Coordinates of N, CA and C in Angstrom, one line a residue:
M1 N 0.9 -1.2 0.0 CA 0.0 0.0 0.0 C 0.9 1.2 0.0
I2 N 0.5 2.2 -0.7 CA 1.2 3.5 -0.8 C 0.2 4.6 -0.3
V3 N 0.7 5.4 0.6 CA 0.0 6.6 1.1 C 0.9 7.8 1.0
R4 N 0.5 8.8 0.4 CA 1.3 10.0 0.3 C 0.4 11.2 0.0
R5 N 0.9 12.4 0.1 CA 0.2 13.6 -0.2 C 0.4 14.0 -1.7
Y6 N -0.7 14.4 -2.3 CA -0.5 14.8 -3.7 C 0.5 15.9 -3.9
S7 N 0.6 16.8 -2.9 CA 1.5 18.0 -3.0 C 2.9 17.6 -2.9
D8 N 3.2 16.3 -2.6 CA 4.6 15.9 -2.6 C 5.0 15.5 -4.0
I9 N 4.1 15.4 -4.9 CA 4.4 15.1 -6.3 C 4.4 16.4 -7.1
K10 N 5.5 16.6 -7.8 CA 5.7 17.8 -8.6 C 4.7 17.9 -9.8
A11 N 4.0 19.0 -10.0 CA 3.2 19.2 -11.1 C 4.0 19.5 -12.3
Q12 N 3.7 18.8 -13.5 CA 4.5 19.0 -14.7 C 3.6 19.7 -15.7
A13 N 4.1 20.7 -16.5 CA 3.3 21.3 -17.5 C 2.9 20.3 -18.6
V14 N 1.7 20.4 -19.0 CA 1.2 19.5 -20.1 C 1.8 20.0 -21.4
E15 N 2.5 19.2 -22.1 CA 3.2 19.6 -23.3 C 2.4 19.3 -24.6
M16 N 1.1 19.0 -24.5 CA 0.3 18.7 -25.7 C 0.2 20.0 -26.6
D17 N 0.3 19.8 -27.9 CA 0.1 20.9 -28.8 C -1.3 21.5 -28.6
G18 N -1.4 22.8 -28.4 CA -2.7 23.4 -28.3 C -3.1 23.6 -26.8
A19 N -2.4 23.0 -25.9 CA -2.8 23.2 -24.5 C -2.2 24.5 -24.0
K20 N -3.0 25.2 -23.1 CA -2.6 26.5 -22.5 C -2.8 26.4 -21.0
D21 N -1.7 26.7 -20.3 CA -1.8 26.8 -18.8 C -2.4 25.6 -18.1
V22 N -1.9 24.4 -18.5 CA -2.4 23.2 -17.9 C -1.2 22.4 -17.3
A23 N -1.4 21.9 -16.1 CA -0.3 21.0 -15.5 C -1.0 19.8 -15.0
K24 N -0.2 18.8 -14.8 CA -0.7 17.5 -14.2 C 0.3 16.9 -13.2
R25 N -0.3 16.1 -12.3 CA 0.5 15.2 -11.4 C 0.0 13.8 -11.7
V26 N 1.0 12.9 -11.8 CA 0.6 11.5 -11.9 C 0.6 11.0 -10.5
L27 N -0.6 10.7 -9.9 CA -0.7 10.3 -8.5 C -0.4 8.9 -8.2
V28 N -0.9 8.0 -9.1 CA -0.7 6.5 -9.0 C -0.5 6.0 -10.4
S29 N 0.5 5.1 -10.6 CA 0.8 4.6 -11.9 C 1.5 3.2 -11.8
E30 N 1.9 2.7 -12.9 CA 2.6 1.4 -12.9 C 3.8 1.4 -12.0
A31 N 4.5 2.6 -12.0 CA 5.7 2.7 -11.1 C 5.4 2.4 -9.7
D32 N 4.1 2.6 -9.3 CA 3.7 2.3 -7.9 C 3.2 0.9 -7.7
G33 N 3.1 0.1 -8.8 CA 2.6 -1.2 -8.8 C 1.2 -1.4 -9.2
A34 N 0.6 -0.3 -9.6 CA -0.9 -0.3 -10.0 C -1.0 -1.1 -11.3
P35 N -1.7 -2.2 -11.3 CA -1.7 -3.1 -12.5 C -2.7 -2.7 -13.6
N36 N -3.7 -1.8 -13.2 CA -4.8 -1.6 -14.2 C -5.1 -0.2 -14.5
F37 N -4.8 0.8 -13.6 CA -5.2 2.2 -13.8 C -4.1 3.1 -13.5
I38 N -4.2 4.3 -14.1 CA -3.4 5.5 -13.7 C -4.3 6.6 -13.3
M39 N -4.0 7.2 -12.1 CA -4.7 8.3 -11.6 C -3.9 9.5 -11.7
R40 N -4.5 10.6 -12.3 CA -3.8 11.8 -12.5 C -4.6 13.0 -12.0
Q41 N -3.9 14.0 -11.6 CA -4.6 15.3 -11.2 C -4.2 16.3 -12.2
F42 N -5.2 17.0 -12.8 CA -5.0 18.1 -13.7 C -5.3 19.4 -13.1
I43 N -4.5 20.4 -13.4 CA -4.8 21.8 -12.9 C -4.8 22.7 -14.2
V44 N -6.0 23.3 -14.4 CA -6.2 24.2 -15.5 C -6.3 25.6 -15.0
E45 N -5.4 26.4 -15.3 CA -5.4 27.8 -14.7 C -6.6 28.6 -15.4
P46 N -7.0 29.7 -14.7 CA -8.1 30.5 -15.4 C -7.7 30.9 -16.8
G47 N -8.6 30.7 -17.7 CA -8.3 31.0 -19.1 C -7.6 29.9 -19.8
G48 N -7.2 28.8 -19.1 CA -6.4 27.7 -19.7 C -7.4 26.7 -20.3
Y49 N -6.8 25.8 -21.1 CA -7.6 24.8 -21.8 C -6.7 23.7 -22.4
T50 N -7.3 22.6 -22.6 CA -6.7 21.5 -23.4 C -7.3 21.5 -24.8
P51 N -6.6 21.1 -25.8 CA -7.2 21.1 -27.2 C -8.2 20.0 -27.3
Y52 N -9.1 20.2 -28.3 CA -10.0 19.1 -28.7 C -9.2 18.0 -29.2
H53 N -9.4 16.8 -28.6 CA -8.6 15.6 -29.0 C -9.3 14.3 -28.7
T54 N -8.6 13.2 -29.1 CA -9.2 11.9 -28.8 C -8.0 11.0 -28.3
H55 N -8.4 9.9 -27.6 CA -7.5 8.8 -27.2 C -8.2 7.5 -27.4
N56 N -7.5 6.4 -27.5 CA -8.0 5.1 -27.7 C -8.5 4.5 -26.3
W57 N -8.5 5.3 -25.3 CA -8.9 4.8 -24.0 C -10.0 5.7 -23.3
E58 N -10.7 5.1 -22.4 CA -11.7 5.9 -21.6 C -11.0 6.8 -20.6
H59 N -11.8 7.8 -20.1 CA -11.4 8.6 -19.0 C -12.5 8.6 -18.0
E60 N -12.2 8.6 -16.7 CA -13.2 8.8 -15.6 C -12.7 10.0 -14.9
I61 N -13.5 11.1 -14.8 CA -13.1 12.4 -14.3 C -14.0 12.8 -13.1
Y62 N -13.4 13.3 -12.1 CA -14.1 13.9 -11.0 C -13.5 15.3 -10.7
V63 N -14.4 16.3 -10.8 CA -13.9 17.7 -10.6 C -13.8 18.0 -9.1
L64 N -12.7 18.4 -8.6 CA -12.4 18.7 -7.2 C -12.8 20.2 -6.9
S65 N -12.4 21.1 -7.8 CA -12.6 22.5 -7.5 C -12.6 23.3 -8.8
G66 N -13.2 24.5 -8.8 CA -13.1 25.4 -9.9 C -14.4 25.2 -10.8
R67 N -14.4 25.9 -11.9 CA -15.5 25.9 -12.8 C -15.0 25.9 -14.3
G68 N -15.7 25.3 -15.2 CA -15.2 25.3 -16.5 C -16.3 24.6 -17.4
R69 N -15.8 24.1 -18.5 CA -16.7 23.4 -19.5 C -15.8 22.3 -20.2
V70 N -16.6 21.2 -20.5 CA -15.9 20.1 -21.2 C -16.5 20.3 -22.7
L71 N -15.5 20.3 -23.6 CA -15.9 20.4 -25.0 C -16.2 19.0 -25.5
K72 N -17.3 18.8 -26.2 CA -17.7 17.5 -26.6 C -18.3 17.7 -28.0
H73 N -18.5 16.6 -28.7 CA -19.1 16.6 -30.1 C -20.4 17.3 -30.0
G74 N -20.6 18.4 -30.7 CA -21.9 19.1 -30.7 C -22.0 20.2 -29.7
G75 N -21.0 20.5 -28.9 CA -21.1 21.6 -28.0 C -20.3 21.5 -26.7
F76 N -20.8 22.0 -25.7 CA -20.1 22.1 -24.4 C -21.1 21.7 -23.3
S77 N -20.5 21.2 -22.2 CA -21.2 21.0 -20.9 C -20.5 21.7 -19.8
G78 N -21.2 22.4 -19.0 CA -20.6 23.1 -17.8 C -20.2 22.0 -16.8
I79 N -19.0 22.3 -16.1 CA -18.5 21.4 -15.0 C -18.1 22.3 -13.9
E80 N -18.2 21.8 -12.7 CA -17.8 22.5 -11.5 C -17.5 21.4 -10.4
S81 N -17.1 21.9 -9.2 CA -16.8 21.0 -8.1 C -17.9 20.0 -7.9
G82 N -17.6 18.7 -7.9 CA -18.6 17.7 -7.7 C -19.0 17.1 -9.0
S83 N -18.7 17.7 -10.2 CA -19.1 17.1 -11.5 C -18.3 15.8 -11.8
V84 N -19.0 14.9 -12.4 CA -18.4 13.6 -12.9 C -18.5 13.6 -14.4
V85 N -17.4 13.2 -15.1 CA -17.4 13.1 -16.5 C -16.9 11.8 -17.0
F86 N -17.6 11.1 -17.9 CA -17.1 9.9 -18.5 C -16.8 10.2 -19.9
V87 N -15.6 10.0 -20.4 CA -15.2 10.2 -21.8 C -15.0 8.8 -22.4
A88 N -15.8 8.4 -23.3 CA -15.6 7.0 -23.9 C -14.4 7.0 -24.8
P89 N -13.8 5.8 -25.1 CA -12.7 5.7 -26.0 C -13.0 6.3 -27.3
N90 N -12.0 7.1 -27.9 CA -12.1 7.7 -29.2 C -13.1 8.8 -29.2
E91 N -13.7 9.3 -28.1 CA -14.6 10.4 -28.1 C -13.8 11.7 -28.1
E92 N -14.2 12.6 -29.0 CA -13.5 13.9 -29.0 C -13.9 14.7 -27.7
H93 N -12.9 15.4 -27.1 CA -13.1 16.1 -25.9 C -12.0 17.1 -25.7
G94 N -12.3 18.0 -24.8 CA -11.3 19.0 -24.3 C -11.9 19.7 -23.1
F95 N -11.0 20.4 -22.3 CA -11.4 21.0 -21.1 C -11.0 22.5 -21.1
E96 N -11.8 23.4 -20.6 CA -11.6 24.8 -20.5 C -12.0 25.3 -19.2
N97 N -11.1 26.1 -18.6 CA -11.4 26.8 -17.3 C -12.1 28.1 -17.7
T98 N -13.3 28.3 -17.2 CA -14.1 29.5 -17.5 C -14.2 30.3 -16.2
G99 N -13.6 29.9 -15.1 CA -13.7 30.6 -13.9 C -12.5 31.5 -13.5
D100 N -12.5 31.9 -12.3 CA -11.5 32.8 -11.8 C -10.5 32.1 -10.9
E101 N -10.6 30.8 -10.7 CA -9.7 30.0 -9.9 C -9.3 28.8 -10.7
P102 N -8.3 28.1 -10.2 CA -7.9 26.9 -11.0 C -9.0 25.9 -11.0
L103 N -9.1 25.2 -12.2 CA -10.0 24.1 -12.4 C -9.2 22.9 -12.1
I104 N -9.5 22.1 -11.1 CA -8.7 20.9 -10.7 C -9.6 19.7 -10.7
F105 N -9.1 18.7 -11.4 CA -9.9 17.4 -11.5 C -9.0 16.2 -11.5
L106 N -9.5 15.1 -11.0 CA -8.9 13.8 -11.0 C -9.3 13.1 -12.3
C107 N -8.4 12.4 -13.0 CA -8.7 11.7 -14.2 C -8.0 10.3 -14.1
S108 N -8.8 9.3 -14.1 CA -8.3 7.9 -14.1 C -8.4 7.3 -15.5
I109 N -7.4 6.6 -16.0 CA -7.4 6.0 -17.3 C -6.8 4.6 -17.1
P110 N -7.1 3.7 -18.1 CA -6.5 2.4 -18.0 C -5.0 2.5 -18.3
K111 N -4.3 1.6 -17.7 CA -2.8 1.6 -17.9 C -2.5 1.2 -19.3

């Protein structure tokens, strides 16, 4: 078992083309012995966003704090603290902070 504080893990800038003011922490991964999932924390600063993109894997997202919107095929959906988002494999998506404080969410993906 591993127990640690998220703040002990250094946030790294997201280097994806088209991303603006986004950082992430890898909280749990294969390096920790997790055989099935990777848990990440994303921090999207006010005015920041990820580009519209797809992956071959699903995402399960829980918004911890802040306010924003998730870009999806056909429009947007508002998200805020307590929102849960499921992104299916190969579904186009992106995230944007529309608030005045960081948008922080947990995102779990298959390994």
